[in-house]
C-alpha cells in the first residue's frame, strides 16, 4: 500500500469526483427519508495543502486552485454547494482540501448514516479520530470485502463511492466486476466508481463489462485534461455511475465542459457524458 492521497488531494481528478459526489448527495437529500453513504476507499477525509506531500507535487495548483475565478452563472449555480464545502473547510482548517468523507458528512442530515472504510492502519486511525459520533462508522478493512458485507443497506436509499488507488494490475476491470456484483445485491443503490484515464482501451474494457452485465441505467462521465496519447500519464479521469440520479446527466453536461476548459493542462480538453446502460441501443 504505497498510495498516499495527500500527494494528490485537490487535483483535477478530486475536483471532478467531488463535484459529482456533491450533486449526487444533494439529490439523495431531496427526500426526508434517511440515506446511507458508503465510501470504500475513504482516505483521511481532510488534507493540508501546505503539507510537504501536497507541496512536492503541487497537483492542487492545477486543480482546486484554478477554480478561483467565477464560471458562467449556470455553472456557478451547480457548483455552489461544492464551493460551500470548500469555504467551510477553509474557515475551520485554513489552507486545506476536503476528502470524500468530509464532503459526505457536510451534506448529510441527522437521519443519514455514513460508513467510511480505509485499510491503511495509520490513515484509518486519523479518519476514526476525525469522524466520530452519531451516524458515522469508520472501518479499518479491505474496501472490496467491506462493500459486499455492507450492502444492501438497511436504508433503501444511498450511495457507494468506490475510489481505489489503482496500484494493482487489472484494478479497472475489477472495479467493473465488483460494481456489477454490488448492484445485483443492492439494486436501488447509487454506485459511483472512479477510474483514471491512462490507457483508453482498459477503460473501454471496463465499460463493456458494465454494459453487458450492469443495470439499464448507467452513466459514464469523463474529464480529459491532456490528449489520451500517453498511457504513462494521467490524461483524465472518469466515473461509472450505476443508477444515477435522473438530473445528473443534464447537470454534468453543464459542469464538465466548463471544468474541462478550466482544468486542461495543454491545448487539449475534453469531456464525456454518456448514458451507457443495457437499455441504450448501441450505435
Ligand atoms: C484515492 S484514495 C481515496 C480518496 C478519497 N476517496 C477522497 O476522495 O477523498 C484511496 C485510498 O484507499 C486506501 N486503500 C488502499 N487499498 C485499500 C483497500 N484494499 N481497502 C480500503 N482502502 C484502501 C488508500 O490508503 C487511500 O487512502
PDB file of N, CA and C in Angstrom, residues 59-124:
ATOM      1  N   UNK A  59      -0.020  19.320  -7.215  1.00  0.00           N
ATOM      2  CA  UNK A  59      -1.140  18.963  -8.102  1.00  0.00           C
ATOM      3  C   UNK A  59      -2.368  19.829  -7.868  1.00  0.00           C
ATOM      4  N   UNK A  60      -2.572  20.265  -6.626  1.00  0.00           N
ATOM      5  CA  UNK A  60      -3.757  21.068  -6.314  1.00  0.00           C
ATOM      6  C   UNK A  60      -3.737  22.411  -7.057  1.00  0.00           C
ATOM      7  N   UNK A  61      -2.521  22.835  -7.447  1.00  0.00           N
ATOM      8  CA  UNK A  61      -2.434  24.111  -8.175  1.00  0.00           C
ATOM      9  C   UNK A  61      -3.096  24.023  -9.549  1.00  0.00           C
ATOM     10  N   UNK A  62      -3.066  22.815 -10.138  1.00  0.00           N
ATOM     11  CA  UNK A  62      -3.757  22.614 -11.425  1.00  0.00           C
ATOM     12  C   UNK A  62      -5.150  22.026 -11.219  1.00  0.00           C
ATOM     13  N   UNK A  63      -5.604  22.055  -9.986  1.00  0.00           N
ATOM     14  CA  UNK A  63      -6.933  21.529  -9.676  1.00  0.00           C
ATOM     15  C   UNK A  63      -7.750  22.621  -9.012  1.00  0.00           C
ATOM     16  N   UNK A  64      -7.973  22.448  -7.714  1.00  0.00           N
ATOM     17  CA  UNK A  64      -8.872  23.351  -6.995  1.00  0.00           C
ATOM     18  C   UNK A  64      -8.411  24.819  -7.074  1.00  0.00           C
ATOM     19  N   UNK A  65      -7.097  25.046  -7.168  1.00  0.00           N
ATOM     20  CA  UNK A  65      -6.614  26.434  -7.226  1.00  0.00           C
ATOM     21  C   UNK A  65      -7.096  27.148  -8.481  1.00  0.00           C
ATOM     22  N   UNK A  66      -7.433  26.371  -9.516  1.00  0.00           N
ATOM     23  CA  UNK A  66      -7.880  27.006 -10.761  1.00  0.00           C
ATOM     24  C   UNK A  66      -9.361  27.384 -10.749  1.00  0.00           C
ATOM     25  N   UNK A  67     -10.023  27.109  -9.630  1.00  0.00           N
ATOM     26  CA  UNK A  67     -11.465  27.403  -9.583  1.00  0.00           C
ATOM     27  C   UNK A  67     -11.747  28.802  -9.037  1.00  0.00           C
ATOM     28  N   UNK A  68     -10.690  29.535  -8.717  1.00  0.00           N
ATOM     29  CA  UNK A  68     -10.907  30.833  -8.043  1.00  0.00           C
ATOM     30  C   UNK A  68     -11.816  31.771  -8.851  1.00  0.00           C
ATOM     31  N   UNK A  69     -11.523  31.943 -10.136  1.00  0.00           N
ATOM     32  CA  UNK A  69     -12.339  32.861 -10.948  1.00  0.00           C
ATOM     33  C   UNK A  69     -13.729  32.251 -11.164  1.00  0.00           C
ATOM     34  N   UNK A  70     -14.761  33.092 -11.161  1.00  0.00           N
ATOM     35  CA  UNK A  70     -16.113  32.529 -11.336  1.00  0.00           C
ATOM     36  C   UNK A  70     -16.354  31.991 -12.746  1.00  0.00           C
ATOM     37  N   UNK A  71     -17.256  31.020 -12.822  1.00  0.00           N
ATOM     38  CA  UNK A  71     -17.689  30.458 -14.101  1.00  0.00           C
ATOM     39  C   UNK A  71     -18.970  31.188 -14.529  1.00  0.00           C
ATOM     40  N   UNK A  72     -19.533  30.763 -15.643  1.00  0.00           N
ATOM     41  CA  UNK A  72     -20.826  31.306 -16.091  1.00  0.00           C
ATOM     42  C   UNK A  72     -21.889  31.015 -15.022  1.00  0.00           C
ATOM     43  N   UNK A  73     -22.935  31.841 -14.928  1.00  0.00           N
ATOM     44  CA  UNK A  73     -23.924  31.684 -13.848  1.00  0.00           C
ATOM     45  C   UNK A  73     -24.551  30.287 -13.752  1.00  0.00           C
ATOM     46  N   UNK A  74     -24.829  29.640 -14.883  1.00  0.00           N
ATOM     47  CA  UNK A  74     -25.478  28.310 -14.807  1.00  0.00           C
ATOM     48  C   UNK A  74     -24.515  27.265 -14.234  1.00  0.00           C
ATOM     49  N   UNK A  75     -23.204  27.481 -14.438  1.00  0.00           N
ATOM     50  CA  UNK A  75     -22.204  26.564 -13.874  1.00  0.00           C
ATOM     51  C   UNK A  75     -22.059  26.851 -12.382  1.00  0.00           C
ATOM     52  N   UNK A  76     -21.991  28.135 -12.048  1.00  0.00           N
ATOM     53  CA  UNK A  76     -21.852  28.527 -10.635  1.00  0.00           C
ATOM     54  C   UNK A  76     -23.017  28.008  -9.789  1.00  0.00           C
ATOM     55  N   UNK A  77     -24.191  28.011 -10.359  1.00  0.00           N
ATOM     56  CA  UNK A  77     -25.368  27.554  -9.611  1.00  0.00           C
ATOM     57  C   UNK A  77     -25.179  26.089  -9.181  1.00  0.00           C
ATOM     58  N   UNK A  78     -24.648  25.280 -10.100  1.00  0.00           N
ATOM     59  CA  UNK A  78     -24.468  23.856  -9.780  1.00  0.00           C
ATOM     60  C   UNK A  78     -23.225  23.623  -8.915  1.00  0.00           C
ATOM     61  N   UNK A  79     -22.257  24.532  -9.049  1.00  0.00           N
ATOM     62  CA  UNK A  79     -21.002  24.370  -8.309  1.00  0.00           C
ATOM     63  C   UNK A  79     -21.095  24.908  -6.879  1.00  0.00           C
ATOM     64  N   UNK A  80     -22.086  25.743  -6.618  1.00  0.00           N
ATOM     65  CA  UNK A  80     -22.071  26.475  -5.348  1.00  0.00           C
ATOM     66  C   UNK A  80     -22.110  25.574  -4.096  1.00  0.00           C
ATOM     67  N   UNK A  81     -22.828  24.448  -4.080  1.00  0.00           N
ATOM     68  CA  UNK A  81     -22.768  23.616  -2.864  1.00  0.00           C
ATOM     69  C   UNK A  81     -21.354  23.037  -2.629  1.00  0.00           C
ATOM     70  N   UNK A  82     -20.629  22.737  -3.718  1.00  0.00           N
ATOM     71  CA  UNK A  82     -19.230  22.277  -3.583  1.00  0.00           C
ATOM     72  C   UNK A  82     -18.367  23.430  -3.048  1.00  0.00           C
ATOM     73  N   UNK A  83     -18.598  24.624  -3.590  1.00  0.00           N
ATOM     74  CA  UNK A  83     -17.842  25.780  -3.097  1.00  0.00           C
ATOM     75  C   UNK A  83     -18.138  26.029  -1.617  1.00  0.00           C
ATOM     76  N   UNK A  84     -19.375  25.778  -1.196  1.00  0.00           N
ATOM     77  CA  UNK A  84     -19.713  25.986   0.225  1.00  0.00           C
ATOM     78  C   UNK A  84     -18.908  25.038   1.115  1.00  0.00           C
ATOM     79  N   UNK A  85     -18.732  23.801   0.643  1.00  0.00           N
ATOM     80  CA  UNK A  85     -17.929  22.851   1.433  1.00  0.00           C
ATOM     81  C   UNK A  85     -16.475  23.346   1.490  1.00  0.00           C
ATOM     82  N   UNK A  86     -15.954  23.827   0.362  1.00  0.00           N
ATOM     83  CA  UNK A  86     -14.579  24.362   0.360  1.00  0.00           C
ATOM     84  C   UNK A  86     -14.465  25.529   1.346  1.00  0.00           C
ATOM     85  N   UNK A  87     -15.468  26.392   1.360  1.00  0.00           N
ATOM     86  CA  UNK A  87     -15.434  27.541   2.280  1.00  0.00           C
ATOM     87  C   UNK A  87     -15.452  27.085   3.734  1.00  0.00           C
ATOM     88  N   UNK A  88     -16.262  26.052   3.991  1.00  0.00           N
ATOM     89  CA  UNK A  88     -16.361  25.514   5.365  1.00  0.00           C
ATOM     90  C   UNK A  88     -14.998  24.977   5.820  1.00  0.00           C
ATOM     91  N   UNK A  89     -14.334  24.267   4.917  1.00  0.00           N
ATOM     92  CA  UNK A  89     -13.016  23.703   5.246  1.00  0.00           C
ATOM     93  C   UNK A  89     -12.017  24.820   5.505  1.00  0.00           C
ATOM     94  N   UNK A  90     -12.031  25.820   4.632  1.00  0.00           N
ATOM     95  CA  UNK A  90     -11.053  26.916   4.780  1.00  0.00           C
ATOM     96  C   UNK A  90     -11.303  27.704   6.058  1.00  0.00           C
ATOM     97  N   UNK A  91     -12.576  27.875   6.398  1.00  0.00           N
ATOM     98  CA  UNK A  91     -12.903  28.638   7.615  1.00  0.00           C
ATOM     99  C   UNK A  91     -12.401  27.905   8.855  1.00  0.00           C
ATOM    100  N   UNK A  92     -12.490  26.573   8.842  1.00  0.00           N
ATOM    101  CA  UNK A  92     -12.109  25.857  10.070  1.00  0.00           C
ATOM    102  C   UNK A  92     -10.684  25.298  10.021  1.00  0.00           C
ATOM    103  N   UNK A  93     -10.114  25.104   8.839  1.00  0.00           N
ATOM    104  CA  UNK A  93      -8.803  24.444   8.757  1.00  0.00           C
ATOM    105  C   UNK A  93      -7.768  25.188   7.915  1.00  0.00           C
ATOM    106  N   UNK A  94      -8.084  26.380   7.433  1.00  0.00           N
ATOM    107  CA  UNK A  94      -7.105  27.155   6.663  1.00  0.00           C
ATOM    108  C   UNK A  94      -6.889  26.601   5.261  1.00  0.00           C
ATOM    109  N   UNK A  95      -5.598  26.472   4.888  1.00  0.00           N
ATOM    110  CA  UNK A  95      -5.249  26.066   3.517  1.00  0.00           C
ATOM    111  C   UNK A  95      -5.380  24.544   3.406  1.00  0.00           C
ATOM    112  N   UNK A  96      -6.607  24.090   3.253  1.00  0.00           N
ATOM    113  CA  UNK A  96      -6.870  22.644   3.286  1.00  0.00           C
ATOM    114  C   UNK A  96      -7.894  22.288   2.217  1.00  0.00           C
ATOM    115  N   UNK A  97      -7.996  20.989   1.952  1.00  0.00           N
ATOM    116  CA  UNK A  97      -8.953  20.497   0.943  1.00  0.00           C
ATOM    117  C   UNK A  97      -9.728  19.320   1.546  1.00  0.00           C
ATOM    118  N   UNK A  98     -11.045  19.269   1.318  1.00  0.00           N
ATOM    119  CA  UNK A  98     -11.832  18.175   1.908  1.00  0.00           C
ATOM    120  C   UNK A  98     -11.715  16.882   1.103  1.00  0.00           C
ATOM    121  N   UNK A  99     -11.603  15.774   1.808  1.00  0.00           N
ATOM    122  CA  UNK A  99     -11.697  14.472   1.159  1.00  0.00           C
ATOM    123  C   UNK A  99     -13.156  14.044   1.109  1.00  0.00           C
ATOM    124  N   UNK A 100     -13.402  12.905   0.480  1.00  0.00           N
ATOM    125  CA  UNK A 100     -14.793  12.469   0.305  1.00  0.00           C
ATOM    126  C   UNK A 100     -15.539  12.292   1.642  1.00  0.00           C
ATOM    127  N   UNK A 101     -14.905  11.785   2.727  1.00  0.00           N
ATOM    128  CA  UNK A 101     -15.669  11.676   3.985  1.00  0.00           C
ATOM    129  C   UNK A 101     -16.154  13.035   4.505  1.00  0.00           C
ATOM    130  N   UNK A 102     -15.303  14.045   4.360  1.00  0.00           N
ATOM    131  CA  UNK A 102     -15.704  15.387   4.825  1.00  0.00           C
ATOM    132  C   UNK A 102     -16.914  15.872   4.010  1.00  0.00           C
ATOM    133  N   UNK A 103     -16.852  15.648   2.704  1.00  0.00           N
ATOM    134  CA  UNK A 103     -17.941  16.095   1.824  1.00  0.00           C
ATOM    135  C   UNK A 103     -19.233  15.345   2.159  1.00  0.00           C
ATOM    136  N   UNK A 104     -19.103  14.055   2.389  1.00  0.00           N
ATOM    137  CA  UNK A 104     -20.294  13.254   2.725  1.00  0.00           C
ATOM    138  C   UNK A 104     -20.913  13.749   4.026  1.00  0.00           C
ATOM    139  N   UNK A 105     -20.082  13.992   5.021  1.00  0.00           N
ATOM    140  CA  UNK A 105     -20.637  14.470   6.305  1.00  0.00           C
ATOM    141  C   UNK A 105     -21.250  15.866   6.151  1.00  0.00           C
ATOM    142  N   UNK A 106     -20.602  16.707   5.334  1.00  0.00           N
ATOM    143  CA  UNK A 106     -21.110  18.080   5.161  1.00  0.00           C
ATOM    144  C   UNK A 106     -22.504  18.080   4.541  1.00  0.00           C
ATOM    145  N   UNK A 107     -22.810  17.075   3.712  1.00  0.00           N
ATOM    146  CA  UNK A 107     -24.102  17.058   3.028  1.00  0.00           C
ATOM    147  C   UNK A 107     -25.073  16.032   3.608  1.00  0.00           C
ATOM    148  N   UNK A 108     -24.701  15.460   4.744  1.00  0.00           N
ATOM    149  CA  UNK A 108     -25.606  14.507   5.401  1.00  0.00           C
ATOM    150  C   UNK A 108     -26.437  15.225   6.459  1.00  0.00           C
ATOM    151  N   UNK A 109     -27.608  14.670   6.720  1.00  0.00           N
ATOM    152  CA  UNK A 109     -28.504  15.243   7.727  1.00  0.00           C
ATOM    153  C   UNK A 109     -28.491  14.345   8.968  1.00  0.00           C
ATOM    154  N   UNK A 110     -29.103  14.757  10.053  1.00  0.00           N
ATOM    155  CA  UNK A 110     -29.025  13.938  11.272  1.00  0.00           C
ATOM    156  C   UNK A 110     -29.524  12.506  11.069  1.00  0.00           C
ATOM    157  N   UNK A 111     -30.479  12.303  10.166  1.00  0.00           N
ATOM    158  CA  UNK A 111     -31.016  10.942   9.983  1.00  0.00           C
ATOM    159  C   UNK A 111     -30.135  10.057   9.083  1.00  0.00           C
ATOM    160  N   UNK A 112     -29.154  10.648   8.398  1.00  0.00           N
ATOM    161  CA  UNK A 112     -28.363   9.882   7.428  1.00  0.00           C
ATOM    162  C   UNK A 112     -27.190   9.170   8.111  1.00  0.00           C
ATOM    163  N   UNK A 113     -26.735   8.091   7.437  1.00  0.00           N
ATOM    164  CA  UNK A 113     -25.652   7.278   8.013  1.00  0.00           C
ATOM    165  C   UNK A 113     -24.475   7.262   7.033  1.00  0.00           C
ATOM    166  N   UNK A 114     -23.253   7.370   7.565  1.00  0.00           N
ATOM    167  CA  UNK A 114     -22.052   7.302   6.714  1.00  0.00           C
ATOM    168  C   UNK A 114     -21.169   6.169   7.199  1.00  0.00           C
ATOM    169  N   UNK A 115     -20.624   5.403   6.243  1.00  0.00           N
ATOM    170  CA  UNK A 115     -19.669   4.351   6.591  1.00  0.00           C
ATOM    171  C   UNK A 115     -18.407   4.585   5.776  1.00  0.00           C
ATOM    172  N   UNK A 116     -17.280   4.790   6.477  1.00  0.00           N
ATOM    173  CA  UNK A 116     -16.012   5.064   5.816  1.00  0.00           C
ATOM    174  C   UNK A 116     -15.075   3.882   6.028  1.00  0.00           C
ATOM    175  N   UNK A 117     -14.541   3.344   4.928  1.00  0.00           N
ATOM    176  CA  UNK A 117     -13.660   2.181   5.019  1.00  0.00           C
ATOM    177  C   UNK A 117     -12.274   2.588   4.536  1.00  0.00           C
ATOM    178  N   UNK A 118     -11.260   2.296   5.325  1.00  0.00           N
ATOM    179  CA  UNK A 118      -9.871   2.636   4.959  1.00  0.00           C
ATOM    180  C   UNK A 118      -8.962   1.539   5.507  1.00  0.00           C
ATOM    181  N   UNK A 119      -8.183   0.943   4.614  1.00  0.00           N
ATOM    182  CA  UNK A 119      -7.345  -0.193   5.020  1.00  0.00           C
ATOM    183  C   UNK A 119      -6.022   0.223   5.669  1.00  0.00           C
ATOM    184  N   UNK A 120      -5.480   1.365   5.255  1.00  0.00           N
ATOM    185  CA  UNK A 120      -4.177   1.778   5.800  1.00  0.00           C
ATOM    186  C   UNK A 120      -4.336   2.059   7.296  1.00  0.00           C
ATOM    187  N   UNK A 121      -3.580   1.347   8.157  1.00  0.00           N
ATOM    188  CA  UNK A 121      -3.860   1.459   9.602  1.00  0.00           C
ATOM    189  C   UNK A 121      -3.746   2.884  10.146  1.00  0.00           C
ATOM    190  N   UNK A 122      -2.661   3.598   9.781  1.00  0.00           N
ATOM    191  CA  UNK A 122      -2.488   4.951  10.329  1.00  0.00           C
ATOM    192  C   UNK A 122      -3.585   5.885   9.795  1.00  0.00           C
ATOM    193  N   UNK A 123      -3.906   5.742   8.504  1.00  0.00           N
ATOM    194  CA  UNK A 123      -4.953   6.596   7.923  1.00  0.00           C
ATOM    195  C   UNK A 123      -6.309   6.266   8.538  1.00  0.00           C
ATOM    196  N   UNK A 124      -6.532   4.984   8.801  1.00  0.00           N
ATOM    197  CA  UNK A 124      -7.779   4.565   9.441  1.00  0.00           C
ATOM    198  C   UNK A 124      -7.909   5.218  10.818  1.00  0.00           C
TER     199      UNK A 124
END
